[in-house]
């Protein structure tokens, strides 16, 4: 690996200030010279020879110009010059499916599964999502923040510049609210784009056993409208599955979301083909996620609706699933494929998006360019952020990562190791290259 720009003073290895409470990197304004641009993930403003070194101009937190080193317009020459030493520039990573805010952890279930229990059996035995609901309901907002912050920091340290955070471990108005408020606060404190997703229909609270229609009515008539009115909901999701909610219950939630003008997404066809993708596509869903059991009809509907397929290899791995998502059919149909951590305490306690890129290649046979587009461009689309994130291009907020690697494949190749990198997030510099 080549040497690279030293870390900005005042930041620590995980990209936060010394007291760990917030992230206030130095301004990234300047001309970042001598870069390689990751293929397909940057748009140059001037013709670039394939081997030419590139510059990215940042001013007032925005990318102003991208192109060959030799062609930086004179208008920007007064800005500070920063040497990139041949680093590879990618857009800031986007983690488009996480359940990052929750109380406690579920290592006991890991042990149960090692002893032979399936995910569905664990859930039926009162474990699973419902056990995280207990711990989340018992925690204060400050406690949830304190527990989620180091998880977020781990993702940020790897170059994540936008992240989706779902509720769904509250399952009651006040506790869902707590989760979403903590998600918003994480975005403010750490200076990272956070998209909140209301997942009130994640599991049936035990007190509603046998009354799932009553719970869905509560979600649609009370919880979602109240939280939307508080500005806490950027998207709405449902866990549509045998162990969760039916297709018609899912549709009721989607109708409410549509009426409120909020985009939808879906935990679809993870354990069985419920027909969720076809339904979600009818509601113009941003994404269908998991999709191991996605049908040909679902793929065609997603293509027609512009819905992103979100692949979650961490959950596939943890559950020792063997039913692969239909990657070749998605590829043939031209459905954009995103890759995400699905960070959650049950099925994917993963805190490395690059590891997910690696696993998407190794387990799902994505190509390297597909996996890198999956954690950037397509992930941004899965959050409705395609005009501001996931691509290095002028006119966008400055979110990019500089990696001291010789080839883009290294980002998906190494695992169990966080590569040193310099991160520009919301126009501020964080770094740990040494
Ligand atoms: O995305 N599938 C549903 N939700 C999560 C799991 C949540 C949990 O087990 O706590 C997922 O895998
Ligand atoms: Fe999930």
mmCIF file of N, CA and C in Angstrom, residues 137-253:
data_model
loop_
_atom_site.group_PDB
_atom_site.id
_atom_site.type_symbol
_atom_site.label_atom_id
_atom_site.label_comp_id
_atom_site.label_asym_id
_atom_site.label_seq_id
_atom_site.Cartn_x
_atom_site.Cartn_y
_atom_site.Cartn_z
ATOM 1 N N UNK A 137 -37.348 -1.268 24.967
ATOM 2 C CA UNK A 137 -38.412 -0.553 25.688
ATOM 3 C C UNK A 137 -37.921 -0.117 27.063
ATOM 4 N N UNK A 138 -37.045 -0.916 27.664
ATOM 5 C CA UNK A 138 -36.567 -0.606 29.015
ATOM 6 C C UNK A 138 -35.501 0.491 29.023
ATOM 7 N N UNK A 139 -34.926 0.783 27.878
ATOM 8 C CA UNK A 139 -33.807 1.739 27.825
ATOM 9 C C UNK A 139 -34.312 3.165 27.616
ATOM 10 N N UNK A 140 -33.562 4.117 28.159
ATOM 11 C CA UNK A 140 -33.864 5.527 27.901
ATOM 12 C C UNK A 140 -33.248 5.928 26.566
ATOM 13 N N UNK A 141 -33.658 7.092 26.091
ATOM 14 C CA UNK A 141 -33.074 7.596 24.848
ATOM 15 C C UNK A 141 -31.561 7.745 24.972
ATOM 16 N N UNK A 142 -31.104 8.258 26.105
ATOM 17 C CA UNK A 142 -29.661 8.431 26.286
ATOM 18 C C UNK A 142 -28.947 7.088 26.282
ATOM 19 N N UNK A 143 -29.561 6.097 26.898
ATOM 20 C CA UNK A 143 -28.931 4.765 26.911
ATOM 21 C C UNK A 143 -28.878 4.180 25.499
ATOM 22 N N UNK A 144 -29.950 4.352 24.757
ATOM 23 C CA UNK A 144 -29.947 3.837 23.378
ATOM 24 C C UNK A 144 -28.894 4.551 22.543
ATOM 25 N N UNK A 145 -28.778 5.857 22.760
ATOM 26 C CA UNK A 145 -27.763 6.624 22.026
ATOM 27 C C UNK A 145 -26.368 6.098 22.366
ATOM 28 N N UNK A 146 -26.124 5.923 23.661
ATOM 29 C CA UNK A 146 -24.784 5.486 24.098
ATOM 30 C C UNK A 146 -24.444 4.098 23.545
ATOM 31 N N UNK A 147 -25.446 3.250 23.414
ATOM 32 C CA UNK A 147 -25.181 1.905 22.892
ATOM 33 C C UNK A 147 -24.982 1.926 21.369
ATOM 34 N N UNK A 148 -25.732 2.794 20.692
ATOM 35 C CA UNK A 148 -25.642 2.825 19.226
ATOM 36 C C UNK A 148 -24.408 3.581 18.732
ATOM 37 N N UNK A 149 -23.937 4.563 19.510
ATOM 38 C CA UNK A 149 -22.859 5.433 19.023
ATOM 39 C C UNK A 149 -21.604 4.650 18.613
ATOM 40 N N UNK A 150 -21.087 3.733 19.443
ATOM 41 C CA UNK A 150 -19.885 3.013 18.993
ATOM 42 C C UNK A 150 -20.125 2.142 17.764
ATOM 43 N N UNK A 151 -21.350 1.658 17.618
ATOM 44 C CA UNK A 151 -21.650 0.878 16.413
ATOM 45 C C UNK A 151 -21.575 1.790 15.191
ATOM 46 N N UNK A 152 -22.183 2.971 15.322
ATOM 47 C CA UNK A 152 -22.129 3.922 14.205
ATOM 48 C C UNK A 152 -20.679 4.311 13.920
ATOM 49 N N UNK A 153 -19.908 4.538 14.983
ATOM 50 C CA UNK A 153 -18.510 4.954 14.782
ATOM 51 C C UNK A 153 -17.723 3.902 14.002
ATOM 52 N N UNK A 154 -18.008 2.632 14.271
ATOM 53 C CA UNK A 154 -17.304 1.570 13.536
ATOM 54 C C UNK A 154 -17.623 1.669 12.047
ATOM 55 N N UNK A 155 -18.872 1.930 11.715
ATOM 56 C CA UNK A 155 -19.254 2.043 10.300
ATOM 57 C C UNK A 155 -18.664 3.304 9.676
ATOM 58 N N UNK A 156 -18.694 4.404 10.424
ATOM 59 C CA UNK A 156 -18.152 5.660 9.901
ATOM 60 C C UNK A 156 -16.659 5.541 9.620
ATOM 61 N N UNK A 157 -15.970 4.816 10.484
ATOM 62 C CA UNK A 157 -14.509 4.700 10.351
ATOM 63 C C UNK A 157 -14.134 3.969 9.066
ATOM 64 N N UNK A 158 -15.078 3.285 8.481
ATOM 65 C CA UNK A 158 -14.833 2.569 7.232
ATOM 66 C C UNK A 158 -15.343 3.362 6.032
ATOM 67 N N UNK A 159 -15.772 4.598 6.257
ATOM 68 C CA UNK A 159 -16.142 5.449 5.124
ATOM 69 C C UNK A 159 -17.628 5.570 4.860
ATOM 70 N N UNK A 160 -18.458 5.091 5.773
ATOM 71 C CA UNK A 160 -19.903 5.275 5.591
ATOM 72 C C UNK A 160 -20.240 6.759 5.744
ATOM 73 N N UNK A 161 -20.924 7.305 4.761
ATOM 74 C CA UNK A 161 -21.302 8.725 4.791
ATOM 75 C C UNK A 161 -22.815 8.914 4.806
ATOM 76 N N UNK A 162 -23.562 7.845 4.604
ATOM 77 C CA UNK A 162 -25.030 7.910 4.728
ATOM 78 C C UNK A 162 -25.497 6.551 5.218
ATOM 79 N N UNK A 163 -26.479 6.573 6.095
ATOM 80 C CA UNK A 163 -26.930 5.323 6.693
ATOM 81 C C UNK A 163 -28.432 5.388 6.946
ATOM 82 N N UNK A 164 -29.068 4.272 6.726
ATOM 83 C CA UNK A 164 -30.482 4.133 7.060
ATOM 84 C C UNK A 164 -30.562 3.479 8.432
ATOM 85 N N UNK A 165 -31.462 3.978 9.266
ATOM 86 C CA UNK A 165 -31.671 3.377 10.591
ATOM 87 C C UNK A 165 -33.173 3.163 10.762
ATOM 88 N N UNK A 166 -33.542 1.912 11.043
ATOM 89 C CA UNK A 166 -34.953 1.561 11.193
ATOM 90 C C UNK A 166 -35.353 1.559 12.656
ATOM 91 N N UNK A 167 -36.630 1.806 12.887
ATOM 92 C CA UNK A 167 -37.190 1.507 14.208
ATOM 93 C C UNK A 167 -37.601 0.033 14.158
ATOM 94 N N UNK A 168 -38.494 -0.405 15.009
ATOM 95 C CA UNK A 168 -38.962 -1.781 14.925
ATOM 96 C C UNK A 168 -38.609 -2.630 16.131
ATOM 97 N N UNK A 169 -37.904 -2.011 17.097
ATOM 98 C CA UNK A 169 -37.663 -2.711 18.359
ATOM 99 C C UNK A 169 -38.403 -2.006 19.501
ATOM 100 N N UNK A 170 -39.378 -1.182 19.132
ATOM 101 C CA UNK A 170 -40.201 -0.515 20.139
ATOM 102 C C UNK A 170 -41.589 -1.144 20.156
ATOM 103 N N UNK A 171 -42.187 -1.177 18.955
ATOM 104 C CA UNK A 171 -43.520 -1.778 18.757
ATOM 105 C C UNK A 171 -44.594 -1.137 19.623
ATOM 106 N N UNK A 172 -44.339 0.058 20.072
ATOM 107 C CA UNK A 172 -45.331 0.887 20.760
ATOM 108 C C UNK A 172 -44.897 2.312 20.478
ATOM 109 N N UNK A 173 -45.877 3.209 20.417
ATOM 110 C CA UNK A 173 -45.569 4.566 19.953
ATOM 111 C C UNK A 173 -44.361 5.176 20.665
ATOM 112 N N UNK A 174 -44.359 5.156 21.996
ATOM 113 C CA UNK A 174 -43.291 5.893 22.694
ATOM 114 C C UNK A 174 -41.921 5.257 22.454
ATOM 115 N N UNK A 175 -41.889 3.940 22.303
ATOM 116 C CA UNK A 175 -40.589 3.288 22.130
ATOM 117 C C UNK A 175 -40.092 3.361 20.686
ATOM 118 N N UNK A 176 -41.015 3.315 19.731
ATOM 119 C CA UNK A 176 -40.624 3.541 18.335
ATOM 120 C C UNK A 176 -40.105 4.983 18.194
ATOM 121 N N UNK A 177 -40.774 5.895 18.864
ATOM 122 C CA UNK A 177 -40.357 7.304 18.824
ATOM 123 C C UNK A 177 -38.937 7.447 19.360
ATOM 124 N N UNK A 178 -38.664 6.781 20.471
ATOM 125 C CA UNK A 178 -37.318 6.847 21.073
ATOM 126 C C UNK A 178 -36.264 6.417 20.066
ATOM 127 N N UNK A 179 -36.515 5.302 19.402
ATOM 128 C CA UNK A 179 -35.532 4.796 18.436
ATOM 129 C C UNK A 179 -35.291 5.797 17.313
ATOM 130 N N UNK A 180 -36.388 6.362 16.788
ATOM 131 C CA UNK A 180 -36.251 7.280 15.650
ATOM 132 C C UNK A 180 -35.595 8.587 16.080
ATOM 133 N N UNK A 181 -35.904 9.045 17.286
ATOM 134 C CA UNK A 181 -35.255 10.267 17.781
ATOM 135 C C UNK A 181 -33.756 10.043 17.975
ATOM 136 N N UNK A 182 -33.399 8.877 18.470
ATOM 137 C CA UNK A 182 -31.974 8.570 18.646
ATOM 138 C C UNK A 182 -31.284 8.516 17.277
ATOM 139 N N UNK A 183 -31.970 7.942 16.295
ATOM 140 C CA UNK A 183 -31.389 7.882 14.940
ATOM 141 C C UNK A 183 -31.108 9.296 14.427
ATOM 142 N N UNK A 184 -32.064 10.186 14.587
ATOM 143 C CA UNK A 184 -31.866 11.579 14.143
ATOM 144 C C UNK A 184 -30.690 12.223 14.897
ATOM 145 N N UNK A 185 -30.647 11.968 16.206
ATOM 146 C CA UNK A 185 -29.593 12.591 17.025
ATOM 147 C C UNK A 185 -28.218 12.060 16.608
ATOM 148 N N UNK A 186 -28.132 10.788 16.273
ATOM 149 C CA UNK A 186 -26.848 10.236 15.810
ATOM 150 C C UNK A 186 -26.377 10.992 14.570
ATOM 151 N N UNK A 187 -27.311 11.271 13.667
ATOM 152 C CA UNK A 187 -26.948 11.988 12.441
ATOM 153 C C UNK A 187 -26.416 13.379 12.748
ATOM 154 N N UNK A 188 -27.075 14.044 13.697
ATOM 155 C CA UNK A 188 -26.646 15.403 14.037
ATOM 156 C C UNK A 188 -25.300 15.397 14.738
ATOM 157 N N UNK A 189 -25.143 14.521 15.708
ATOM 158 C CA UNK A 189 -23.914 14.526 16.520
ATOM 159 C C UNK A 189 -22.705 14.090 15.700
ATOM 160 N N UNK A 190 -22.885 13.112 14.847
ATOM 161 C CA UNK A 190 -21.737 12.583 14.106
ATOM 162 C C UNK A 190 -21.580 13.192 12.715
ATOM 163 N N UNK A 191 -22.465 14.103 12.331
ATOM 164 C CA UNK A 191 -22.306 14.743 11.029
ATOM 165 C C UNK A 191 -22.375 13.738 9.898
ATOM 166 N N UNK A 192 -23.423 12.932 9.889
ATOM 167 C CA UNK A 192 -23.597 11.921 8.839
ATOM 168 C C UNK A 192 -25.064 11.931 8.416
ATOM 169 N N UNK A 193 -25.303 11.682 7.135
ATOM 170 C CA UNK A 193 -26.671 11.634 6.637
ATOM 171 C C UNK A 193 -27.363 10.392 7.185
ATOM 172 N N UNK A 194 -28.452 10.587 7.910
ATOM 173 C CA UNK A 194 -29.237 9.465 8.447
ATOM 174 C C UNK A 194 -30.626 9.519 7.826
ATOM 175 N N UNK A 195 -31.065 8.415 7.253
ATOM 176 C CA UNK A 195 -32.452 8.287 6.791
ATOM 177 C C UNK A 195 -33.164 7.359 7.753
ATOM 178 N N UNK A 196 -34.257 7.815 8.303
ATOM 179 C CA UNK A 196 -34.995 7.008 9.275
ATOM 180 C C UNK A 196 -36.102 6.228 8.567
ATOM 181 N N UNK A 197 -36.279 4.992 8.992
ATOM 182 C CA UNK A 197 -37.361 4.166 8.446
ATOM 183 C C UNK A 197 -38.206 3.630 9.592
ATOM 184 N N UNK A 198 -39.506 3.862 9.497
ATOM 185 C CA UNK A 198 -40.446 3.344 10.509
ATOM 186 C C UNK A 198 -40.773 1.893 10.186
ATOM 187 N N UNK A 199 -40.427 1.006 11.109
ATOM 188 C CA UNK A 199 -40.672 -0.436 10.935
ATOM 189 C C UNK A 199 -41.517 -0.936 12.111
ATOM 190 N N UNK A 200 -42.596 -0.201 12.379
ATOM 191 C CA UNK A 200 -43.499 -0.624 13.459
ATOM 192 C C UNK A 200 -44.031 -2.030 13.215
ATOM 193 N N UNK A 201 -44.217 -2.394 11.940
ATOM 194 C CA UNK A 201 -44.689 -3.739 11.609
ATOM 195 C C UNK A 201 -43.483 -4.654 11.390
ATOM 196 N N UNK A 202 -42.736 -4.843 12.461
ATOM 197 C CA UNK A 202 -41.541 -5.699 12.421
ATOM 198 C C UNK A 202 -41.862 -7.060 13.036
ATOM 199 N N UNK A 203 -42.601 -7.031 14.142
ATOM 200 C CA UNK A 203 -43.010 -8.275 14.812
ATOM 201 C C UNK A 203 -44.282 -7.961 15.584
ATOM 202 N N UNK A 204 -45.029 -8.995 15.877
ATOM 203 C CA UNK A 204 -46.258 -8.794 16.648
ATOM 204 C C UNK A 204 -45.901 -8.745 18.132
ATOM 205 N N UNK A 205 -46.236 -7.649 18.824
ATOM 206 C CA UNK A 205 -45.939 -7.619 20.261
ATOM 207 C C UNK A 205 -46.710 -8.745 20.950
ATOM 208 N N UNK A 206 -46.108 -9.413 21.933
ATOM 209 C CA UNK A 206 -46.764 -10.563 22.568
ATOM 210 C C UNK A 206 -48.160 -10.236 23.084
ATOM 211 N N UNK A 207 -48.376 -9.003 23.551
ATOM 212 C CA UNK A 207 -49.702 -8.651 24.081
ATOM 213 C C UNK A 207 -50.779 -8.599 22.986
ATOM 214 N N UNK A 208 -50.352 -8.641 21.723
ATOM 215 C CA UNK A 208 -51.321 -8.671 20.603
ATOM 216 C C UNK A 208 -51.441 -10.072 20.004
ATOM 217 N N UNK A 209 -50.932 -11.080 20.697
ATOM 218 C CA UNK A 209 -50.982 -12.444 20.150
ATOM 219 C C UNK A 209 -52.403 -12.789 19.731
ATOM 220 N N UNK A 210 -52.555 -13.280 18.519
ATOM 221 C CA UNK A 210 -53.872 -13.637 17.993
ATOM 222 C C UNK A 210 -54.682 -12.436 17.526
ATOM 223 N N UNK A 211 -54.110 -11.242 17.627
ATOM 224 C CA UNK A 211 -54.854 -10.014 17.254
ATOM 225 C C UNK A 211 -53.991 -9.152 16.335
ATOM 226 N N UNK A 212 -53.426 -9.763 15.342
ATOM 227 C CA UNK A 212 -52.480 -8.984 14.548
ATOM 228 C C UNK A 212 -53.181 -7.845 13.804
ATOM 229 N N UNK A 213 -54.453 -8.034 13.434
ATOM 230 C CA UNK A 213 -55.165 -6.933 12.761
ATOM 231 C C UNK A 213 -55.259 -5.708 13.687
ATOM 232 N N UNK A 214 -55.480 -5.956 14.974
ATOM 233 C CA UNK A 214 -55.554 -4.825 15.914
ATOM 234 C C UNK A 214 -54.216 -4.077 15.955
ATOM 235 N N UNK A 215 -53.131 -4.864 15.938
ATOM 236 C CA UNK A 215 -51.827 -4.198 15.987
ATOM 237 C C UNK A 215 -51.574 -3.403 14.699
ATOM 238 N N UNK A 216 -51.921 -3.980 13.560
ATOM 239 C CA UNK A 216 -51.715 -3.248 12.290
ATOM 240 C C UNK A 216 -52.584 -1.976 12.275
ATOM 241 N N UNK A 217 -53.778 -2.067 12.827
ATOM 242 C CA UNK A 217 -54.621 -0.863 12.920
ATOM 243 C C UNK A 217 -53.925 0.214 13.766
ATOM 244 N N UNK A 218 -53.307 -0.231 14.860
ATOM 245 C CA UNK A 218 -52.586 0.723 15.719
ATOM 246 C C UNK A 218 -51.422 1.362 14.955
ATOM 247 N N UNK A 219 -50.686 0.524 14.222
ATOM 248 C CA UNK A 219 -49.564 1.032 13.421
ATOM 249 C C UNK A 219 -50.069 2.087 12.432
ATOM 250 N N UNK A 220 -51.175 1.765 11.761
ATOM 251 C CA UNK A 220 -51.652 2.631 10.670
ATOM 252 C C UNK A 220 -52.431 3.853 11.181
ATOM 253 N N UNK A 221 -53.184 3.674 12.237
ATOM 254 C CA UNK A 221 -54.051 4.771 12.664
ATOM 255 C C UNK A 221 -53.377 5.687 13.668
ATOM 256 N N UNK A 222 -52.452 5.160 14.452
ATOM 257 C CA UNK A 222 -51.837 5.968 15.518
ATOM 258 C C UNK A 222 -50.338 6.188 15.318
ATOM 259 N N UNK A 223 -49.605 5.074 15.315
ATOM 260 C CA UNK A 223 -48.142 5.226 15.370
ATOM 261 C C UNK A 223 -47.579 5.967 14.165
ATOM 262 N N UNK A 224 -47.882 5.457 12.979
ATOM 263 C CA UNK A 224 -47.271 6.063 11.786
ATOM 264 C C UNK A 224 -47.681 7.525 11.590
ATOM 265 N N UNK A 225 -48.983 7.850 11.686
ATOM 266 C CA UNK A 225 -49.321 9.275 11.500
ATOM 267 C C UNK A 225 -48.666 10.174 12.546
ATOM 268 N N UNK A 226 -48.580 9.713 13.793
ATOM 269 C CA UNK A 226 -47.992 10.562 14.844
ATOM 270 C C UNK A 226 -46.507 10.778 14.590
ATOM 271 N N UNK A 227 -45.805 9.712 14.283
ATOM 272 C CA UNK A 227 -44.351 9.833 14.092
ATOM 273 C C UNK A 227 -44.034 10.604 12.818
ATOM 274 N N UNK A 228 -44.865 10.426 11.801
ATOM 275 C CA UNK A 228 -44.664 11.193 10.556
ATOM 276 C C UNK A 228 -44.860 12.684 10.834
ATOM 277 N N UNK A 229 -45.869 12.997 11.641
ATOM 278 C CA UNK A 229 -46.135 14.409 11.951
ATOM 279 C C UNK A 229 -44.984 15.034 12.733
ATOM 280 N N UNK A 230 -44.253 14.203 13.444
ATOM 281 C CA UNK A 230 -43.094 14.703 14.201
ATOM 282 C C UNK A 230 -41.837 14.772 13.329
ATOM 283 N N UNK A 231 -41.964 14.439 12.052
ATOM 284 C CA UNK A 231 -40.814 14.528 11.135
ATOM 285 C C UNK A 231 -39.791 13.431 11.365
ATOM 286 N N UNK A 232 -40.245 12.312 11.902
ATOM 287 C CA UNK A 232 -39.292 11.255 12.260
ATOM 288 C C UNK A 232 -39.236 10.128 11.238
ATOM 289 N N UNK A 233 -40.032 10.223 10.174
ATOM 290 C CA UNK A 233 -40.155 9.070 9.267
ATOM 291 C C UNK A 233 -39.804 9.467 7.826
ATOM 292 N N UNK A 234 -38.692 8.957 7.338
ATOM 293 C CA UNK A 234 -38.320 9.198 5.940
ATOM 294 C C UNK A 234 -38.844 8.103 5.013
ATOM 295 N N UNK A 235 -39.074 6.909 5.566
ATOM 296 C CA UNK A 235 -39.598 5.794 4.769
ATOM 297 C C UNK A 235 -40.298 4.825 5.710
ATOM 298 N N UNK A 236 -41.090 3.935 5.118
ATOM 299 C CA UNK A 236 -41.857 2.959 5.904
ATOM 300 C C UNK A 236 -41.518 1.557 5.391
ATOM 301 N N UNK A 237 -41.301 0.648 6.319
ATOM 302 C CA UNK A 237 -40.904 -0.722 5.989
ATOM 303 C C UNK A 237 -41.815 -1.682 6.760
ATOM 304 N N UNK A 238 -41.909 -2.906 6.259
ATOM 305 C CA UNK A 238 -42.682 -3.972 6.923
ATOM 306 C C UNK A 238 -41.870 -5.257 6.799
ATOM 307 N N UNK A 239 -41.940 -6.107 7.816
ATOM 308 C CA UNK A 239 -41.373 -7.454 7.712
ATOM 309 C C UNK A 239 -42.514 -8.356 7.263
ATOM 310 N N UNK A 240 -42.544 -8.649 5.963
ATOM 311 C CA UNK A 240 -43.608 -9.460 5.364
ATOM 312 C C UNK A 240 -43.090 -10.890 5.307
ATOM 313 N N UNK A 241 -43.568 -11.710 6.220
ATOM 314 C CA UNK A 241 -43.000 -13.072 6.328
ATOM 315 C C UNK A 241 -43.932 -13.941 7.135
ATOM 316 N N UNK A 242 -43.779 -15.233 7.003
ATOM 317 C CA UNK A 242 -44.594 -16.185 7.775
ATOM 318 C C UNK A 242 -44.553 -15.889 9.266
ATOM 319 N N UNK A 243 -43.368 -15.511 9.790
ATOM 320 C CA UNK A 243 -43.241 -15.265 11.227
ATOM 321 C C UNK A 243 -43.519 -13.806 11.587
ATOM 322 N N UNK A 244 -43.993 -13.042 10.607
ATOM 323 C CA UNK A 244 -44.236 -11.618 10.894
ATOM 324 C C UNK A 244 -45.616 -11.214 10.353
ATOM 325 N N UNK A 245 -45.669 -10.452 9.251
ATOM 326 C CA UNK A 245 -46.959 -9.930 8.776
ATOM 327 C C UNK A 245 -47.304 -10.442 7.380
ATOM 328 N N UNK A 246 -48.627 -10.569 7.143
ATOM 329 C CA UNK A 246 -49.101 -11.104 5.866
ATOM 330 C C UNK A 246 -49.032 -10.035 4.773
ATOM 331 N N UNK A 247 -49.317 -10.498 3.577
ATOM 332 C CA UNK A 247 -49.328 -9.590 2.436
ATOM 333 C C UNK A 247 -50.407 -8.515 2.603
ATOM 334 N N UNK A 248 -51.584 -8.904 3.078
ATOM 335 C CA UNK A 248 -52.646 -7.884 3.157
ATOM 336 C C UNK A 248 -52.381 -6.925 4.312
ATOM 337 N N UNK A 249 -51.766 -7.408 5.395
ATOM 338 C CA UNK A 249 -51.373 -6.475 6.465
ATOM 339 C C UNK A 249 -50.297 -5.515 5.958
ATOM 340 N N UNK A 250 -49.383 -6.052 5.169
ATOM 341 C CA UNK A 250 -48.339 -5.201 4.578
ATOM 342 C C UNK A 250 -48.982 -4.121 3.708
ATOM 343 N N UNK A 251 -49.973 -4.523 2.925
ATOM 344 C CA UNK A 251 -50.605 -3.553 2.021
ATOM 345 C C UNK A 251 -51.302 -2.449 2.812
ATOM 346 N N UNK A 252 -51.891 -2.809 3.936
ATOM 347 C CA UNK A 252 -52.554 -1.778 4.747
ATOM 348 C C UNK A 252 -51.540 -0.720 5.226
ATOM 349 N N UNK A 253 -50.370 -1.183 5.613
ATOM 350 C CA UNK A 253 -49.330 -0.230 6.044
ATOM 351 C C UNK A 253 -48.869 0.612 4.856
#
